Short mmCIF file of C-alpha atoms and ligand atoms in Angstrom, two decimals:
data_model
loop_
_atom_site.label_atom_id
_atom_site.label_comp_id
_atom_site.label_asym_id
_atom_site.label_seq_id
_atom_site.Cartn_x
_atom_site.Cartn_y
_atom_site.Cartn_z
CA MET A 1 -0.15 -0.15 0.47
CA PHE A 2 1.21 3.14 -1.11
CA ASP A 3 1.63 6.24 1.23
CA LYS A 4 -0.71 8.88 1.18
CA ASP A 5 1.51 11.34 0.05
CA THR A 6 2.11 8.91 -3.03
CA LEU A 7 -1.87 7.90 -3.83
CA ALA A 8 -2.98 11.44 -4.14
CA ILE A 9 -0.09 11.94 -7.09
CA ILE A 10 -0.88 8.61 -8.43
CA GLY A 11 -4.04 8.03 -8.05
CA ASP A 12 -5.19 4.31 -8.96
CA GLY A 13 -2.12 3.65 -10.41
CA GLU A 14 -3.72 4.23 -14.09
CA CYS A 15 -5.03 6.46 -15.64
CA GLY A 16 -5.53 4.72 -19.05
CA TYR A 17 -7.24 7.06 -21.91
CA GLU A 18 -3.92 6.85 -24.33
CA SER A 19 -1.51 7.00 -21.35
CA ALA A 20 -2.47 10.41 -21.17
CA VAL A 21 -0.77 11.67 -17.53
CA SER A 22 -3.50 14.04 -16.46
CA PRO A 23 -6.57 12.51 -17.92
CA PRO A 24 -8.73 13.95 -19.80
CA ILE A 25 -12.20 15.33 -19.70
CA PHE A 26 -15.46 13.45 -20.93
CA GLN A 27 -16.99 16.39 -21.48
CA THR A 28 -20.33 14.00 -23.03
CA SER A 29 -23.82 13.89 -21.50
CA THR A 30 -24.27 10.24 -23.19
CA PHE A 31 -21.89 7.57 -24.89
CA GLY A 32 -22.96 4.98 -28.23
CA GLY A 33 -21.73 1.57 -28.45
CA GLY A 34 -23.56 -0.19 -25.86
CA GLY A 35 -19.97 -0.36 -23.52
CA GLU A 36 -19.41 0.48 -19.92
CA TYR A 37 -21.30 3.86 -20.06
CA SER A 38 -23.60 4.81 -21.27
CA TYR A 39 -25.27 8.51 -20.16
CA THR A 40 -23.10 10.89 -17.58
CA ARG A 41 -26.18 11.02 -14.78
CA LEU A 42 -25.24 7.36 -14.49
CA SER A 43 -21.91 7.17 -14.85
CA ASN A 44 -18.98 8.70 -16.73
CA PRO A 45 -15.14 8.29 -16.92
CA THR A 46 -13.81 11.54 -15.84
CA ARG A 47 -16.28 11.00 -12.73
CA SER A 48 -15.45 7.65 -12.27
CA GLN A 49 -11.46 8.68 -12.16
CA LEU A 50 -12.43 11.28 -9.00
CA GLU A 51 -14.35 8.50 -7.22
CA ARG A 52 -11.90 5.90 -7.72
CA GLU A 53 -9.17 7.48 -6.56
CA LEU A 54 -10.99 9.13 -3.14
CA ALA A 55 -11.84 5.39 -2.08
CA SER A 56 -7.98 4.55 -2.63
CA LEU A 57 -7.49 7.84 -0.10
CA GLU A 58 -10.22 7.02 1.89
CA ARG A 59 -8.49 3.91 2.56
CA GLY A 60 -12.18 2.54 1.77
CA SER A 61 -13.68 0.58 -1.40
CA TYR A 62 -16.48 2.42 -2.69
CA ALA A 63 -16.65 5.98 -3.14
CA LEU A 64 -19.71 8.32 -5.46
CA ALA A 65 -18.74 12.40 -6.23
CA PHE A 66 -21.65 14.53 -6.01
CA SER A 67 -22.52 18.05 -7.29
CA SER A 68 -22.11 19.56 -3.21
CA GLY A 69 -21.06 18.23 0.23
CA LEU A 70 -24.97 18.34 0.49
CA ALA A 71 -25.57 16.54 -2.27
CA ALA A 72 -23.85 13.68 -0.73
CA LEU A 73 -25.48 14.43 2.19
CA ASN A 74 -29.16 14.00 0.77
CA THR A 75 -28.28 11.17 -1.02
CA LEU A 76 -27.24 9.17 2.55
CA LEU A 77 -30.38 9.92 4.40
CA SER A 78 -32.86 9.65 1.34
CA THR A 79 -31.62 6.09 1.97
CA LEU A 80 -33.92 5.91 5.32
CA SER A 81 -37.33 5.28 5.44
CA GLN A 82 -40.32 7.11 7.12
CA GLY A 83 -40.28 5.96 11.35
CA ASP A 84 -36.17 5.71 11.45
CA ARG A 85 -34.10 8.18 13.78
CA VAL A 86 -30.98 9.48 13.40
CA LEU A 87 -28.33 11.07 15.46
CA LEU A 88 -25.86 14.41 14.66
CA SER A 89 -23.60 16.14 16.09
CA ASP A 90 -24.98 18.86 17.90
CA ASP A 91 -22.48 21.29 16.46
CA LEU A 92 -22.46 20.87 13.01
CA TYR A 93 -22.28 22.74 9.29
CA GLY A 94 -25.53 25.06 9.88
CA GLY A 95 -26.71 23.06 6.12
CA THR A 96 -26.55 19.42 7.56
CA TYR A 97 -29.10 21.04 9.99
CA ARG A 98 -30.94 23.17 7.85
CA MET A 99 -31.01 19.74 5.78
CA ALA A 100 -32.70 17.53 8.88
CA ALA A 101 -34.82 19.95 10.21
CA ASN A 102 -36.45 21.63 6.90
CA ILE A 103 -36.54 18.53 4.64
CA PHE A 104 -35.88 15.28 5.89
CA SER A 105 -38.15 15.78 9.02
CA ARG A 106 -40.82 16.37 6.59
CA PHE A 107 -41.08 13.02 5.58
CA GLY A 108 -41.37 11.16 8.90
CA ILE A 109 -37.75 10.82 9.88
CA SER A 110 -36.71 12.12 13.02
CA PHE A 111 -33.34 13.48 13.92
CA GLU A 112 -31.83 14.14 17.66
CA PHE A 113 -29.12 16.48 18.64
CA VAL A 114 -26.29 14.45 21.02
CA ASP A 115 -22.57 15.47 21.74
CA PRO A 116 -20.04 13.47 19.82
CA SER A 117 -17.70 14.14 22.28
CA ASP A 118 -19.53 12.54 24.96
CA PRO A 119 -20.02 8.28 24.58
CA ASN A 120 -22.19 7.94 26.92
CA ALA A 121 -24.52 10.22 25.90
CA VAL A 122 -24.67 8.93 22.58
CA GLU A 123 -24.99 5.17 24.07
CA ASN A 124 -27.82 6.82 25.82
CA ALA A 125 -29.49 7.88 23.05
CA ILE A 126 -30.11 5.25 20.85
CA ASP A 127 -33.25 3.27 20.86
CA ALA A 128 -34.72 0.65 18.12
CA ASN A 129 -35.52 3.33 15.76
CA THR A 130 -31.78 4.21 15.69
CA ARG A 131 -31.01 3.48 12.01
CA MET A 132 -27.75 6.33 11.52
CA LEU A 133 -25.14 8.62 13.67
CA PHE A 134 -23.98 11.55 11.59
CA VAL A 135 -20.14 12.98 13.71
CA GLU A 136 -18.33 15.31 12.31
CA SER A 137 -14.88 15.79 14.01
CA PRO A 138 -13.11 17.73 14.19
CA THR A 139 -16.89 19.59 14.67
CA ASN A 140 -17.90 23.19 12.35
CA PRO A 141 -17.06 25.35 14.37
CA MET A 142 -16.67 24.74 17.66
CA MET A 143 -13.65 22.17 16.84
CA LYS A 144 -14.45 19.60 19.27
CA ILE A 145 -13.11 16.13 18.76
CA ALA A 146 -15.38 13.27 18.54
CA PRO A 147 -13.88 9.28 20.01
CA ILE A 148 -14.54 7.68 15.92
CA SER A 149 -13.23 4.04 17.22
CA GLU A 150 -15.49 4.58 20.36
CA LEU A 151 -18.65 5.60 18.77
CA ALA A 152 -17.89 2.81 16.56
CA ARG A 153 -17.99 -0.24 18.45
CA ILE A 154 -21.17 1.70 20.21
CA CYS A 155 -22.77 2.20 16.90
CA ARG A 156 -21.53 -1.35 16.19
CA GLU A 157 -23.74 -3.04 19.15
CA GLY A 158 -27.09 -1.05 18.22
CA SER A 159 -27.33 -2.02 14.96
CA VAL A 160 -26.58 1.66 14.04
CA LEU A 161 -24.61 3.47 11.22
CA LEU A 162 -21.78 5.25 12.14
CA ALA A 163 -21.01 8.75 9.42
CA VAL A 164 -18.47 10.91 9.30
CA ASP A 165 -17.89 14.34 7.83
CA ASN A 166 -14.25 14.30 7.41
CA THR A 167 -14.00 17.34 5.33
CA PHE A 168 -12.01 19.90 7.90
CA LEU A 169 -9.53 16.92 8.30
CA THR A 170 -10.02 14.73 4.61
CA PRO A 171 -8.55 12.14 4.06
CA TYR A 172 -4.65 13.18 3.92
CA PHE A 173 -4.87 13.52 7.76
CA GLN A 174 -7.75 11.44 9.07
CA ASN A 175 -9.33 8.22 7.35
CA PRO A 176 -12.65 7.64 9.55
CA LEU A 177 -13.04 3.97 7.58
CA LEU A 178 -9.82 2.90 9.11
CA LEU A 179 -11.29 3.81 12.82
CA GLY A 180 -14.53 1.62 12.08
CA ALA A 181 -16.97 4.59 10.72
CA ASP A 182 -19.43 2.65 7.83
CA ILE A 183 -19.73 5.78 5.72
CA VAL A 184 -17.56 9.27 5.43
CA LEU A 185 -18.72 11.93 3.78
CA HIS A 186 -16.82 15.26 2.17
CA SER A 187 -17.41 18.22 1.05
CA ALA A 188 -15.13 18.59 -1.49
CA THR A 189 -15.72 21.97 -2.09
CA LYS A 190 -13.02 22.88 0.50
CA PHE A 191 -9.71 21.03 0.93
CA LEU A 192 -9.84 18.12 -1.48
CA SER A 193 -10.78 20.76 -4.31
CA GLY A 194 -8.58 23.67 -2.40
CA HIS A 195 -8.97 26.39 -5.35
CA HIS A 196 -12.42 28.29 -4.64
CA ASP A 197 -13.16 27.18 -8.02
CA THR A 198 -15.56 24.07 -7.65
CA VAL A 199 -18.22 22.85 -4.85
CA ALA A 200 -18.16 18.86 -5.18
CA GLY A 201 -19.00 16.14 -2.57
CA ALA A 202 -18.01 12.84 -1.83
CA LEU A 203 -19.17 9.74 -0.03
CA VAL A 204 -17.05 6.88 0.73
CA THR A 205 -17.69 3.56 2.15
CA ASP A 206 -16.60 -0.52 2.40
CA ASN A 207 -20.11 -1.51 2.58
CA GLU A 208 -21.24 -2.49 -0.86
CA PRO A 209 -25.00 -3.30 -0.30
CA LEU A 210 -25.06 0.63 1.37
CA TYR A 211 -22.51 1.52 -1.66
CA GLU A 212 -25.25 -0.08 -4.08
CA LYS A 213 -28.01 1.89 -2.10
CA LEU A 214 -26.27 5.05 -2.28
CA ARG A 215 -25.41 4.58 -5.92
CA LEU A 216 -29.17 3.89 -7.13
CA ALA A 217 -29.93 6.75 -5.31
CA THR A 218 -27.29 9.16 -6.50
CA VAL A 219 -29.02 7.51 -10.34
CA THR A 220 -32.21 8.35 -9.19
CA LEU A 221 -31.80 11.63 -7.75
CA GLY A 222 -29.35 13.05 -10.67
CA ASN A 223 -27.16 15.30 -8.21
CA ALA A 224 -23.60 13.41 -9.31
CA LEU A 225 -20.88 15.39 -9.99
CA SER A 226 -20.63 16.43 -13.69
CA PRO A 227 -17.13 15.73 -15.53
CA PHE A 228 -15.58 18.89 -15.24
CA ASP A 229 -15.69 20.20 -11.58
CA SER A 230 -14.42 16.02 -11.30
CA TRP A 231 -11.52 16.97 -12.76
CA LEU A 232 -10.72 20.39 -11.11
CA THR A 233 -11.58 18.28 -8.21
CA LEU A 234 -9.06 15.25 -9.45
CA ARG A 235 -6.53 17.99 -10.21
CA GLY A 236 -6.97 20.08 -6.52
CA ILE A 237 -6.41 16.30 -4.92
CA ARG A 238 -2.52 15.91 -6.75
CA THR A 239 -1.61 19.39 -4.36
CA LEU A 240 -3.29 17.83 -1.39
CA PRO A 241 -0.34 16.77 0.85
CA LEU A 242 1.53 19.84 -0.03
CA ARG A 243 -1.55 22.40 0.90
CA MET A 244 -2.53 20.34 3.86
CA GLU A 245 0.87 20.73 5.21
CA ARG A 246 1.35 24.49 4.74
CA HIS A 247 -2.55 25.16 6.23
CA GLN A 248 -1.62 22.82 8.78
CA LYS A 249 1.70 24.76 9.71
CA ASN A 250 -0.28 28.32 9.04
CA ALA A 251 -3.14 27.63 11.32
CA LEU A 252 -0.91 26.93 14.27
CA SER A 253 1.40 29.89 13.83
CA VAL A 254 -1.72 32.18 13.88
CA ALA A 255 -3.40 29.70 16.95
CA GLU A 256 -0.52 30.69 18.42
CA TYR A 257 -0.05 34.06 17.64
CA LEU A 258 -4.04 34.96 18.73
CA GLN A 259 -3.06 33.37 22.15
CA SER A 260 -1.26 35.79 22.01
CA CYS A 261 -3.15 39.30 21.68
CA ASP A 262 -5.06 41.53 24.49
CA TRP A 263 -7.57 41.42 22.33
CA VAL A 264 -8.60 37.53 21.96
CA GLU A 265 -10.72 35.49 24.22
CA LYS A 266 -10.05 32.38 23.30
CA VAL A 267 -8.47 30.21 21.02
CA ILE A 268 -10.23 27.13 19.30
CA TYR A 269 -7.72 24.57 18.12
CA PRO A 270 -7.66 20.86 17.81
CA GLY A 271 -3.43 21.20 17.24
CA LEU A 272 -3.06 23.80 21.03
CA PRO A 273 -2.24 20.97 23.73
CA ALA A 274 -4.32 23.00 25.79
CA HIS A 275 -7.10 22.26 23.64
CA GLU A 276 -9.94 19.66 25.40
CA GLY A 277 -9.74 17.15 22.58
CA HIS A 278 -5.90 17.46 21.77
CA SER A 279 -4.39 14.12 22.36
CA LEU A 280 -7.72 12.07 21.22
CA CYS A 281 -6.88 14.09 17.82
CA ALA A 282 -3.73 13.41 18.07
CA SER A 283 -4.74 9.22 18.65
CA GLN A 284 -6.77 8.83 15.76
CA ALA A 285 -5.88 11.86 13.08
CA SER A 286 -2.12 12.33 11.86
CA GLY A 287 -3.37 16.13 11.49
CA PHE A 288 -4.95 18.93 13.04
CA GLY A 289 -5.96 20.82 9.96
CA GLY A 290 -6.11 24.43 9.04
CA VAL A 291 -9.38 25.93 10.63
CA VAL A 292 -9.33 27.77 14.19
CA SER A 293 -11.74 29.09 16.06
CA PHE A 294 -11.72 32.58 18.19
CA THR A 295 -13.75 34.42 20.07
CA VAL A 296 -13.10 38.09 21.45
CA LYS A 297 -13.12 40.36 24.25
CA ASP A 298 -15.66 43.18 22.37
CA THR A 299 -17.64 42.18 19.40
CA LYS A 300 -16.43 45.47 18.05
CA THR A 301 -13.33 43.77 17.18
CA VAL A 302 -16.06 41.63 15.11
CA LYS A 303 -16.46 44.46 12.97
CA LYS A 304 -12.54 44.81 12.14
CA LEU A 305 -11.76 42.05 11.32
CA LEU A 306 -14.76 41.12 8.54
CA ALA A 307 -14.07 44.88 7.38
CA GLY A 308 -11.47 42.28 5.62
CA GLY A 309 -7.53 43.06 5.68
CA LYS A 310 -5.45 42.71 2.20
CA ILE A 311 -4.61 39.18 2.78
CA ILE A 312 -7.70 37.86 4.54
CA LYS A 313 -11.32 37.91 2.62
CA PHE A 314 -14.45 37.90 4.35
CA ALA A 315 -16.26 34.96 2.79
CA GLU A 316 -17.40 32.02 3.46
CA SER A 317 -16.44 28.19 3.16
CA LEU A 318 -13.00 27.32 4.23
CA GLY A 319 -10.64 25.01 2.63
CA GLY A 320 -8.78 26.96 -0.30
CA PHE A 321 -5.91 28.89 -0.80
CA ARG A 322 -6.59 32.00 -0.06
CA SER A 323 -7.05 32.58 3.92
CA LEU A 324 -10.74 33.52 5.07
CA ILE A 325 -12.63 34.74 7.78
CA THR A 326 -15.97 33.76 8.63
CA TYR A 327 -18.61 34.96 11.42
CA PRO A 328 -21.09 31.43 11.59
CA LEU A 329 -23.42 33.87 13.94
CA THR A 330 -24.64 36.13 9.91
CA GLN A 331 -23.00 32.82 7.66
CA THR A 332 -22.82 29.41 8.25
CA HIS A 333 -25.03 28.76 11.09
CA ALA A 334 -27.48 31.10 10.92
CA SER A 335 -30.15 28.38 10.15
CA ILE A 336 -29.30 27.35 13.72
CA PRO A 337 -31.87 28.16 15.93
CA GLU A 338 -30.46 30.44 18.41
CA ALA A 339 -31.08 28.28 21.57
CA MET A 340 -29.15 26.07 20.33
CA ARG A 341 -26.22 28.36 19.45
CA ASN A 342 -26.42 29.57 22.69
CA ARG A 343 -25.24 26.41 24.44
CA ILE A 344 -23.23 25.20 21.97
CA GLY A 345 -21.38 28.42 21.65
CA ILE A 346 -21.87 30.22 17.84
CA THR A 347 -22.39 33.61 19.58
CA GLU A 348 -21.58 37.57 18.44
CA LYS A 349 -18.41 37.04 19.20
CA LEU A 350 -17.57 34.02 17.64
CA LEU A 351 -14.99 33.49 14.94
CA ARG A 352 -13.28 31.19 12.10
CA LEU A 353 -10.74 30.86 10.46
CA SER A 354 -9.77 28.85 7.46
CA LEU A 355 -5.69 29.37 6.86
CA GLY A 356 -4.23 29.67 3.35
CA LEU A 357 -1.45 28.79 1.54
CA GLU A 358 0.07 32.51 1.74
CA ASP A 359 3.27 33.47 4.19
CA GLU A 360 2.46 33.05 7.77
CA ASN A 361 4.04 36.25 9.00
CA ASP A 362 2.20 38.30 6.28
CA ILE A 363 -1.08 36.91 7.60
CA LYS A 364 -0.44 37.70 10.99
CA GLN A 365 0.59 40.79 10.34
CA ASP A 366 -2.43 41.50 8.39
CA LEU A 367 -4.44 40.32 11.41
CA GLU A 368 -2.84 43.59 13.74
CA LEU A 369 -3.21 45.73 11.02
CA MET A 370 -7.04 44.96 10.74
CA ILE A 371 -6.99 45.15 14.91
CA LYS A 372 -5.27 48.81 14.45
CA SER A 373 -7.89 50.05 12.22
C1 LIG B 1 -19.67 23.08 3.81
C2 LIG B 1 -19.95 21.63 4.22
C3 LIG B 1 -20.66 20.92 4.14
C4 LIG B 1 -21.25 21.46 2.75
O1 LIG B 1 -20.32 21.16 1.54
P1 LIG B 1 -20.85 22.25 -0.01
O2 LIG B 1 -19.96 21.17 -0.80
O3 LIG B 1 -21.22 23.52 0.57
O4 LIG B 1 -22.62 21.35 0.26
C5 LIG B 1 -20.71 20.24 4.53
N1 LIG B 1 -19.93 19.57 6.24
C6 LIG B 1 -19.09 20.28 6.20
C7 LIG B 1 -18.06 20.20 7.08
C8 LIG B 1 -18.56 21.54 5.71
O5 LIG B 1 -17.57 22.56 6.15
#
């Protein structure tokens, strides 16, 4: 088995078509000749190439690529039936919450929120109708760490599928399937594609019957990734190892810098030894990622930071080459009810930084200038 650095480069080991080193984009909706491919909604060679590479990077057997992270999620949830119950991380991407609360709950699927860092609470929440536990680790935006192996054991005993959203750490730093998870979800919009130019998603699993169900679902729902976006994601993956190392280096450096700033109240980054989940994260992943959340002492500081600097841009999303600052309260987590936001800690003082690939000292200087403005 190749190292992950090599896997990102050589993919599944063969590109096939006329020995092209970069795989071609099969920009066609339909195929004649009655061969393996017939219609791009069902399958497409460029997308298949990406799916093979995603499976190999996640150390799984099967992968599917979708038109967004949320398209991956709606396909996963579409395998459930009326009366089924799902446990969700109480701290998670706002769009995931919205899909559960506003769409699937109308079809008789019920959702309950649990703290994924508390295995006893998870175990107690499982009942006869519970079909799935869906967690992020680290969570977005509070960066809580879930004990994936322990949750996998609890889920197996209860015949519950464990799904892990691995967007923040990517397969470069964490492989939830190797820790016992049944399914991995990605917003490939973020680190996997990495260039702020693609919206994409993925599911990876070792469970063949589940994969067949998911494949039939995406073909039926019609939400698979386009050939061009599959190609962009493949291109992003080639530099994933290099980028993740740099994102992480910048994140740790900026997290340490923020800790030293008198206008900062608290820095939340699992790479800091003081973080509650630091050693757990280190035990199940090989890195801590490129996202840092923090709270400020005075809400007036928020305005200065959101005005943006010369480097850091105020924008949604994360995981690209450019450093971005996000205000979860009004952006990514606006759809979460106020009481729940307050309980989790998504307050008017919370900000989230996705560290890009710029020079770490320039980023820190940019923050300094924003505060002085
Ligand atoms: C962005 C994000 C999603 C949703 O992905 P899209 O590609 O925007 O649909 C899901 N989970 C996490 C953790 C995310 O950051």
